[in-house]
């Protein structure tokens, strides 16, 4: 039994401690906004904030996440009001949208660390197969 | 891809009955609109009248509710191309409603609205139909108002913002009704012959960059993809295929500890029919996806391997293709074989004359293109809930799938469960990328088989490694082009493509016929080629091949536009000028000219160490020209700095979506050209995840400028045409920069993840 603090709510989850956080979020807590892309820490689709830091949840054990503050895309804001979400809408960034939770969480993490504009970009290394990079570049300029 | 009409129509046209309408729970006016396969005249069907026949190809439900709602029932697949929004714009335009008054809802499988999403056709093929449907709905609402006033003079009425306005010709007093107040009455009116289509010069919404309807849900995690489906009491499944293509299960492994079940799965074809005797995978079912994936990965399974793996081995396939290039019987794709000849006999007949005209070719070049994976960001996934009778017989079935072919999903499930199609509901979820992969039925069939076996709701999700290793790949191709110049003009041209048949592998190709998927992009070129022949030699290899964004054009544009550049160089001509000099197509010339102008500001003043390249290609009726600026920061690398892209896609529905699709197509093409390659050793795929199948990252992104040609032609595709010209433009720039002509893709084979961490 592990206690996870996700989006301000504390959950007790009964899983093997080696279960990746990604799958606890998706299959146990029903928070499906966080995506599976590669499972090997390469694509970034599974990015969430753990104690304010962007982390790839496909490679974080539940036992390691326990007791830390976890924020997923669902908890980033109410009503899509986070500046990154607003910028993503204003620049019509998503295509299929599947990578965008991870992208936005990576962006939000960089912002939380005090970065702006192109500094944010240098922290964003996720894969977008649809190729929305041009619009992400534009979207972060005002952040 | 350009598919036979029968296939695009949705494959199976289930008997049309009134149920199709009633299941929508419609209140008010429903206009189901059907376009006959032949002929211009439209058949419009209001709820009370006779349903259209199954022979009719139908495309749209427009619903005006008594509650004030305006709904477009969307029968395609939204995979990021903006199809939902594009269709809603067309509807709102002709129905005379505001953008924020329209709601788009995903329809289930339905003989009227469902269509296969492919061939960049989602919006373009429905443009005329939907305009007519929406205009018909508007005229029915006005006809309803006429019954209230008794004045049948259409000129006394106007429609705007979901309101009909009537001006009394005598008193000049004005009466208005919201559409909702007329909807019920409208359903019993007759559609007039004149639909009063809006003059394109007065469009309010078509041609405007309106914000897409699906975007808000894609920034807060609420958009539901196939992989996100969640049902009470569901179990989770993962798949393990025989790692060797063509291998089958020797014996069912016992259930590992922690698993709910192990289910052998039969293979199926693109339309969902089970391939006889082919249990090529086992599914492991568990209490969560990760556990199922881990157990599947660790499961030791005994497989029966094929007697020979020569047909599924990259080195053997290359050797076989080289043999066929030199001595195989070719089929002639262009010029079109006249009656009385076959593609094979006509090729044999024409070859001597082309050979004579070629003499000693100015250039004789062979281009090699690899197999490519789709690698959609969302792996394939499907959720199935079957209701069984107490005797254990399947009664009804509900399926959630990120699919490009909902009608085929229904057909797949009907075949496996014995449930009548009317009792099978298909929910098309958002697709985390489609790219042609999600037309296939393999993953749907497996999920249905598992649900039948475990008798519980089940979600199947493939591991990324299975997704790479068991794709239906963009075909490998070997293309030889010989051409001879006379005074700077192409005097003779011989083009021979050796590749697998995508349609042929599906049994959709008559024997001896040319596979249109293999030759698209190599015929009907915008250049005068003098005495010429375009041939295809079928390659009988066993790698599963399929539809990959832009299909054959992704192959042929590379060979054609590289060759044109090689000829320009041989002629000592500027690449633009050489193309203009040999070009016969005015639309292509205009696009190229625009790209010439758009890029001229930087092209002629590039810093040292940079070079430019250009290419142009048509696919799906859309012309795209791209000019690239590249440099080489170090040996064995390439930096793409800038791209100018000009597109002519006819009438533009949403310029912002056109721009997005060009940007996305360029990235997809860069992934492929620079690094993309699937290789197979004795039937096993070598690339299994993004760590050895490199994808672009944001720091690889060039600056892209997209310009769209003003046009009054009918709209044509935008999802795929951004892909074909990019690879040859890069190769042309690379030859200019380094003096080395790259004729084999990718540029940099064996690339890793491109990730810093
Ligand atoms: S799923 Fe975690 S990095 Fe790809
Ligand atoms: S928007 Fe589709 S993968 Fe990024």
PDB file of C-alpha atoms in Angstrom, chain B residues 18-216:
ATOM      1  CA  UNK B  18     -35.134   4.033 -40.288  1.00  0.00           C
ATOM      2  CA  UNK B  19     -33.228   2.896 -37.271  1.00  0.00           C
ATOM      3  CA  UNK B  20     -30.201   4.708 -38.574  1.00  0.00           C
ATOM      4  CA  UNK B  21     -32.016   7.937 -37.948  1.00  0.00           C
ATOM      5  CA  UNK B  22     -33.842   7.117 -34.774  1.00  0.00           C
ATOM      6  CA  UNK B  23     -30.748   5.918 -32.934  1.00  0.00           C
ATOM      7  CA  UNK B  24     -29.412   9.425 -33.073  1.00  0.00           C
ATOM      8  CA  UNK B  25     -32.214  10.424 -30.747  1.00  0.00           C
ATOM      9  CA  UNK B  26     -32.951  13.291 -33.042  1.00  0.00           C
ATOM     10  CA  UNK B  27     -35.539  15.843 -32.212  1.00  0.00           C
ATOM     11  CA  UNK B  28     -36.325  18.298 -34.940  1.00  0.00           C
ATOM     12  CA  UNK B  29     -34.908  18.369 -38.406  1.00  0.00           C
ATOM     13  CA  UNK B  30     -32.402  15.814 -39.544  1.00  0.00           C
ATOM     14  CA  UNK B  31     -31.024  16.081 -43.003  1.00  0.00           C
ATOM     15  CA  UNK B  32     -29.205  13.000 -44.086  1.00  0.00           C
ATOM     16  CA  UNK B  33     -27.674  13.845 -47.320  1.00  0.00           C
ATOM     17  CA  UNK B  34     -26.674  11.399 -49.990  1.00  0.00           C
ATOM     18  CA  UNK B  35     -24.654  12.010 -53.104  1.00  0.00           C
ATOM     19  CA  UNK B  36     -25.309   9.512 -55.888  1.00  0.00           C
ATOM     20  CA  UNK B  37     -22.183   7.793 -57.157  1.00  0.00           C
ATOM     21  CA  UNK B  38     -22.838   9.152 -60.618  1.00  0.00           C
ATOM     22  CA  UNK B  39     -24.478  12.334 -61.656  1.00  0.00           C
ATOM     23  CA  UNK B  40     -24.568  15.798 -60.276  1.00  0.00           C
ATOM     24  CA  UNK B  41     -28.028  16.008 -58.828  1.00  0.00           C
ATOM     25  CA  UNK B  42     -28.335  15.690 -55.126  1.00  0.00           C
ATOM     26  CA  UNK B  43     -30.711  13.506 -53.239  1.00  0.00           C
ATOM     27  CA  UNK B  44     -31.777  15.128 -50.053  1.00  0.00           C
ATOM     28  CA  UNK B  45     -33.581  13.206 -47.456  1.00  0.00           C
ATOM     29  CA  UNK B  46     -35.624  14.692 -44.661  1.00  0.00           C
ATOM     30  CA  UNK B  47     -36.561  12.519 -41.743  1.00  0.00           C
ATOM     31  CA  UNK B  48     -40.072  11.799 -42.902  1.00  0.00           C
ATOM     32  CA  UNK B  49     -39.272  10.827 -46.465  1.00  0.00           C
ATOM     33  CA  UNK B  50     -37.923   7.647 -48.001  1.00  0.00           C
ATOM     34  CA  UNK B  51     -34.386   6.737 -46.986  1.00  0.00           C
ATOM     35  CA  UNK B  52     -31.741   6.819 -49.694  1.00  0.00           C
ATOM     36  CA  UNK B  53     -30.753   3.536 -51.253  1.00  0.00           C
ATOM     37  CA  UNK B  54     -27.659   1.633 -50.275  1.00  0.00           C
ATOM     38  CA  UNK B  55     -26.123   2.367 -53.658  1.00  0.00           C
ATOM     39  CA  UNK B  56     -25.756   5.940 -52.668  1.00  0.00           C
ATOM     40  CA  UNK B  57     -22.564   7.244 -51.189  1.00  0.00           C
ATOM     41  CA  UNK B  58     -23.545   9.377 -48.298  1.00  0.00           C
ATOM     42  CA  UNK B  59     -21.690  11.749 -46.147  1.00  0.00           C
ATOM     43  CA  UNK B  60     -23.406  13.896 -43.650  1.00  0.00           C
ATOM     44  CA  UNK B  61     -25.991  14.268 -40.987  1.00  0.00           C
ATOM     45  CA  UNK B  62     -27.015  17.771 -40.213  1.00  0.00           C
ATOM     46  CA  UNK B  63     -29.347  18.125 -37.287  1.00  0.00           C
ATOM     47  CA  UNK B  64     -31.289  21.201 -36.228  1.00  0.00           C
ATOM     48  CA  UNK B  65     -32.779  20.560 -32.821  1.00  0.00           C
ATOM     49  CA  UNK B  66     -35.954  21.924 -31.281  1.00  0.00           C
ATOM     50  CA  UNK B  67     -33.748  22.781 -28.302  1.00  0.00           C
ATOM     51  CA  UNK B  68     -31.696  25.264 -30.317  1.00  0.00           C
ATOM     52  CA  UNK B  69     -28.840  22.887 -31.006  1.00  0.00           C
ATOM     53  CA  UNK B  70     -27.118  22.651 -34.392  1.00  0.00           C
ATOM     54  CA  UNK B  71     -25.237  19.377 -34.672  1.00  0.00           C
ATOM     55  CA  UNK B  72     -22.934  17.908 -37.253  1.00  0.00           C
ATOM     56  CA  UNK B  73     -22.638  14.150 -36.906  1.00  0.00           C
ATOM     57  CA  UNK B  74     -19.060  13.395 -37.813  1.00  0.00           C
ATOM     58  CA  UNK B  75     -18.553  10.036 -39.495  1.00  0.00           C
ATOM     59  CA  UNK B  76     -14.802  10.132 -39.984  1.00  0.00           C
ATOM     60  CA  UNK B  77     -11.788  10.037 -37.698  1.00  0.00           C
ATOM     61  CA  UNK B  78     -10.161  13.037 -36.042  1.00  0.00           C
ATOM     62  CA  UNK B  79      -6.468  12.271 -35.873  1.00  0.00           C
ATOM     63  CA  UNK B  80      -5.131  15.786 -35.716  1.00  0.00           C
ATOM     64  CA  UNK B  81      -5.845  16.916 -39.245  1.00  0.00           C
ATOM     65  CA  UNK B  82      -8.713  19.176 -38.184  1.00  0.00           C
ATOM     66  CA  UNK B  83     -11.407  17.257 -40.064  1.00  0.00           C
ATOM     67  CA  UNK B  84     -14.099  17.837 -37.443  1.00  0.00           C
ATOM     68  CA  UNK B  85     -13.599  21.568 -37.587  1.00  0.00           C
ATOM     69  CA  UNK B  86     -13.255  21.757 -41.354  1.00  0.00           C
ATOM     70  CA  UNK B  87     -16.578  20.021 -41.865  1.00  0.00           C
ATOM     71  CA  UNK B  88     -18.239  22.152 -39.189  1.00  0.00           C
ATOM     72  CA  UNK B  89     -17.055  25.285 -40.985  1.00  0.00           C
ATOM     73  CA  UNK B  90     -18.694  24.142 -44.201  1.00  0.00           C
ATOM     74  CA  UNK B  91     -21.905  23.327 -42.360  1.00  0.00           C
ATOM     75  CA  UNK B  92     -22.018  26.651 -40.511  1.00  0.00           C
ATOM     76  CA  UNK B  93     -21.333  28.563 -43.703  1.00  0.00           C
ATOM     77  CA  UNK B  94     -24.279  27.258 -45.710  1.00  0.00           C
ATOM     78  CA  UNK B  95     -26.694  26.755 -42.826  1.00  0.00           C
ATOM     79  CA  UNK B  96     -26.183  30.423 -41.952  1.00  0.00           C
ATOM     80  CA  UNK B  97     -25.259  29.862 -38.343  1.00  0.00           C
ATOM     81  CA  UNK B  98     -22.425  31.290 -36.304  1.00  0.00           C
ATOM     82  CA  UNK B  99     -19.275  29.304 -35.569  1.00  0.00           C
ATOM     83  CA  UNK B 100     -20.051  29.018 -31.870  1.00  0.00           C
ATOM     84  CA  UNK B 101     -23.571  27.705 -32.581  1.00  0.00           C
ATOM     85  CA  UNK B 102     -22.335  24.402 -34.050  1.00  0.00           C
ATOM     86  CA  UNK B 103     -21.604  21.255 -32.093  1.00  0.00           C
ATOM     87  CA  UNK B 104     -19.714  18.344 -33.642  1.00  0.00           C
ATOM     88  CA  UNK B 105     -20.512  14.855 -32.424  1.00  0.00           C
ATOM     89  CA  UNK B 106     -18.823  11.629 -33.353  1.00  0.00           C
ATOM     90  CA  UNK B 107     -21.281   9.287 -35.075  1.00  0.00           C
ATOM     91  CA  UNK B 108     -21.355   5.528 -34.676  1.00  0.00           C
ATOM     92  CA  UNK B 109     -21.100   3.264 -37.693  1.00  0.00           C
ATOM     93  CA  UNK B 110     -23.831   4.362 -39.981  1.00  0.00           C
ATOM     94  CA  UNK B 111     -24.448   3.768 -43.667  1.00  0.00           C
ATOM     95  CA  UNK B 112     -24.973   7.465 -44.255  1.00  0.00           C
ATOM     96  CA  UNK B 113     -22.270   9.222 -42.307  1.00  0.00           C
ATOM     97  CA  UNK B 114     -19.449   6.739 -41.824  1.00  0.00           C
ATOM     98  CA  UNK B 115     -16.463   6.898 -44.088  1.00  0.00           C
ATOM     99  CA  UNK B 116     -12.968   5.583 -44.197  1.00  0.00           C
ATOM    100  CA  UNK B 117     -10.425   8.234 -43.273  1.00  0.00           C
ATOM    101  CA  UNK B 118      -7.636   8.014 -45.819  1.00  0.00           C
ATOM    102  CA  UNK B 119      -6.386   9.569 -48.999  1.00  0.00           C
ATOM    103  CA  UNK B 120      -6.398  13.040 -47.462  1.00  0.00           C
ATOM    104  CA  UNK B 121     -10.092  13.025 -48.279  1.00  0.00           C
ATOM    105  CA  UNK B 122     -11.761  13.656 -44.922  1.00  0.00           C
ATOM    106  CA  UNK B 123     -12.805  17.191 -45.725  1.00  0.00           C
ATOM    107  CA  UNK B 124     -12.123  17.653 -49.427  1.00  0.00           C
ATOM    108  CA  UNK B 125     -14.301  14.792 -50.643  1.00  0.00           C
ATOM    109  CA  UNK B 126     -17.212  16.025 -48.526  1.00  0.00           C
ATOM    110  CA  UNK B 127     -17.067  19.688 -49.452  1.00  0.00           C
ATOM    111  CA  UNK B 128     -19.755  19.737 -52.123  1.00  0.00           C
ATOM    112  CA  UNK B 129     -21.946  17.219 -50.379  1.00  0.00           C
ATOM    113  CA  UNK B 130     -21.953  18.967 -47.052  1.00  0.00           C
ATOM    114  CA  UNK B 131     -22.483  22.393 -48.575  1.00  0.00           C
ATOM    115  CA  UNK B 132     -25.550  21.019 -50.315  1.00  0.00           C
ATOM    116  CA  UNK B 133     -26.775  19.264 -47.169  1.00  0.00           C
ATOM    117  CA  UNK B 134     -26.443  22.388 -45.059  1.00  0.00           C
ATOM    118  CA  UNK B 135     -28.045  24.561 -47.711  1.00  0.00           C
ATOM    119  CA  UNK B 136     -30.890  22.039 -48.004  1.00  0.00           C
ATOM    120  CA  UNK B 137     -31.449  22.200 -44.247  1.00  0.00           C
ATOM    121  CA  UNK B 138     -31.542  26.003 -44.444  1.00  0.00           C
ATOM    122  CA  UNK B 139     -34.050  25.935 -47.314  1.00  0.00           C
ATOM    123  CA  UNK B 140     -36.242  23.448 -45.438  1.00  0.00           C
ATOM    124  CA  UNK B 141     -36.316  25.820 -42.467  1.00  0.00           C
ATOM    125  CA  UNK B 142     -37.281  28.666 -44.779  1.00  0.00           C
ATOM    126  CA  UNK B 143     -39.964  26.468 -46.373  1.00  0.00           C
ATOM    127  CA  UNK B 144     -41.316  25.899 -42.864  1.00  0.00           C
ATOM    128  CA  UNK B 145     -41.499  29.651 -42.343  1.00  0.00           C
ATOM    129  CA  UNK B 146     -43.367  29.942 -45.647  1.00  0.00           C
ATOM    130  CA  UNK B 147     -46.114  27.680 -44.342  1.00  0.00           C
ATOM    131  CA  UNK B 148     -46.500  30.053 -41.405  1.00  0.00           C
ATOM    132  CA  UNK B 149     -46.758  33.222 -43.486  1.00  0.00           C
ATOM    133  CA  UNK B 150     -48.411  31.821 -46.585  1.00  0.00           C
ATOM    134  CA  UNK B 151     -45.930  33.814 -48.683  1.00  0.00           C
ATOM    135  CA  UNK B 152     -43.987  31.454 -50.970  1.00  0.00           C
ATOM    136  CA  UNK B 153     -41.759  34.123 -52.465  1.00  0.00           C
ATOM    137  CA  UNK B 154     -38.282  33.054 -51.416  1.00  0.00           C
ATOM    138  CA  UNK B 155     -36.950  36.597 -51.812  1.00  0.00           C
ATOM    139  CA  UNK B 156     -38.975  37.700 -48.794  1.00  0.00           C
ATOM    140  CA  UNK B 157     -36.795  35.497 -46.528  1.00  0.00           C
ATOM    141  CA  UNK B 158     -33.295  35.598 -45.215  1.00  0.00           C
ATOM    142  CA  UNK B 159     -31.360  33.395 -42.794  1.00  0.00           C
ATOM    143  CA  UNK B 160     -28.659  34.481 -40.358  1.00  0.00           C
ATOM    144  CA  UNK B 161     -27.300  33.302 -36.997  1.00  0.00           C
ATOM    145  CA  UNK B 162     -29.744  30.361 -36.850  1.00  0.00           C
ATOM    146  CA  UNK B 163     -32.702  32.648 -37.405  1.00  0.00           C
ATOM    147  CA  UNK B 164     -35.119  32.942 -40.327  1.00  0.00           C
ATOM    148  CA  UNK B 165     -36.253  36.483 -41.036  1.00  0.00           C
ATOM    149  CA  UNK B 166     -39.330  37.315 -43.068  1.00  0.00           C
ATOM    150  CA  UNK B 167     -40.029  40.796 -44.450  1.00  0.00           C
ATOM    151  CA  UNK B 168     -43.657  41.376 -45.420  1.00  0.00           C
ATOM    152  CA  UNK B 169     -43.472  42.821 -48.956  1.00  0.00           C
ATOM    153  CA  UNK B 170     -46.451  45.092 -48.361  1.00  0.00           C
ATOM    154  CA  UNK B 171     -46.146  46.255 -44.784  1.00  0.00           C
ATOM    155  CA  UNK B 172     -42.336  45.850 -44.624  1.00  0.00           C
ATOM    156  CA  UNK B 173     -42.857  44.504 -41.128  1.00  0.00           C
ATOM    157  CA  UNK B 174     -40.315  41.913 -40.078  1.00  0.00           C
ATOM    158  CA  UNK B 175     -40.924  38.581 -38.336  1.00  0.00           C
ATOM    159  CA  UNK B 176     -38.167  36.284 -37.053  1.00  0.00           C
ATOM    160  CA  UNK B 177     -38.101  32.669 -35.894  1.00  0.00           C
ATOM    161  CA  UNK B 178     -35.175  30.858 -34.351  1.00  0.00           C
ATOM    162  CA  UNK B 179     -34.371  27.647 -36.249  1.00  0.00           C
ATOM    163  CA  UNK B 180     -35.450  25.680 -33.186  1.00  0.00           C
ATOM    164  CA  UNK B 181     -39.006  26.954 -33.576  1.00  0.00           C
ATOM    165  CA  UNK B 182     -39.118  25.811 -37.218  1.00  0.00           C
ATOM    166  CA  UNK B 183     -37.228  22.525 -36.952  1.00  0.00           C
ATOM    167  CA  UNK B 184     -40.172  20.165 -36.517  1.00  0.00           C
ATOM    168  CA  UNK B 185     -42.175  21.785 -39.263  1.00  0.00           C
ATOM    169  CA  UNK B 186     -39.138  21.831 -41.538  1.00  0.00           C
ATOM    170  CA  UNK B 187     -38.834  18.062 -41.386  1.00  0.00           C
ATOM    171  CA  UNK B 188     -42.049  17.665 -43.367  1.00  0.00           C
ATOM    172  CA  UNK B 189     -41.157  20.174 -46.096  1.00  0.00           C
ATOM    173  CA  UNK B 190     -39.824  19.397 -49.544  1.00  0.00           C
ATOM    174  CA  UNK B 191     -36.365  20.482 -50.534  1.00  0.00           C
ATOM    175  CA  UNK B 192     -36.522  23.014 -53.374  1.00  0.00           C
ATOM    176  CA  UNK B 193     -34.471  22.533 -56.516  1.00  0.00           C
ATOM    177  CA  UNK B 194     -32.512  25.725 -55.989  1.00  0.00           C
ATOM    178  CA  UNK B 195     -30.434  25.456 -52.837  1.00  0.00           C
ATOM    179  CA  UNK B 196     -29.118  29.023 -53.154  1.00  0.00           C
ATOM    180  CA  UNK B 197     -25.533  28.076 -52.434  1.00  0.00           C
ATOM    181  CA  UNK B 198     -23.462  30.919 -51.063  1.00  0.00           C
ATOM    182  CA  UNK B 199     -21.274  32.753 -53.542  1.00  0.00           C
ATOM    183  CA  UNK B 200     -17.705  31.754 -52.585  1.00  0.00           C
ATOM    184  CA  UNK B 201     -16.789  35.437 -52.772  1.00  0.00           C
ATOM    185  CA  UNK B 202     -19.105  36.020 -49.815  1.00  0.00           C
ATOM    186  CA  UNK B 203     -17.999  33.180 -47.550  1.00  0.00           C
ATOM    187  CA  UNK B 204     -17.943  34.151 -43.876  1.00  0.00           C
ATOM    188  CA  UNK B 205     -16.292  31.009 -42.454  1.00  0.00           C
ATOM    189  CA  UNK B 206     -14.880  28.934 -45.302  1.00  0.00           C
ATOM    190  CA  UNK B 207     -11.360  30.233 -45.793  1.00  0.00           C
ATOM    191  CA  UNK B 208     -11.088  31.633 -42.276  1.00  0.00           C
ATOM    192  CA  UNK B 209      -8.618  30.380 -39.634  1.00  0.00           C
ATOM    193  CA  UNK B 210     -11.337  29.603 -37.100  1.00  0.00           C
ATOM    194  CA  UNK B 211     -10.124  27.874 -33.917  1.00  0.00           C
ATOM    195  CA  UNK B 212     -10.438  24.104 -34.033  1.00  0.00           C
ATOM    196  CA  UNK B 213     -13.189  22.513 -31.949  1.00  0.00           C
ATOM    197  CA  UNK B 214     -11.030  19.678 -30.617  1.00  0.00           C
ATOM    198  CA  UNK B 215      -8.169  21.782 -29.273  1.00  0.00           C
ATOM    199  CA  UNK B 216      -9.416  22.810 -25.802  1.00  0.00           C
TER     200      UNK B 216
END
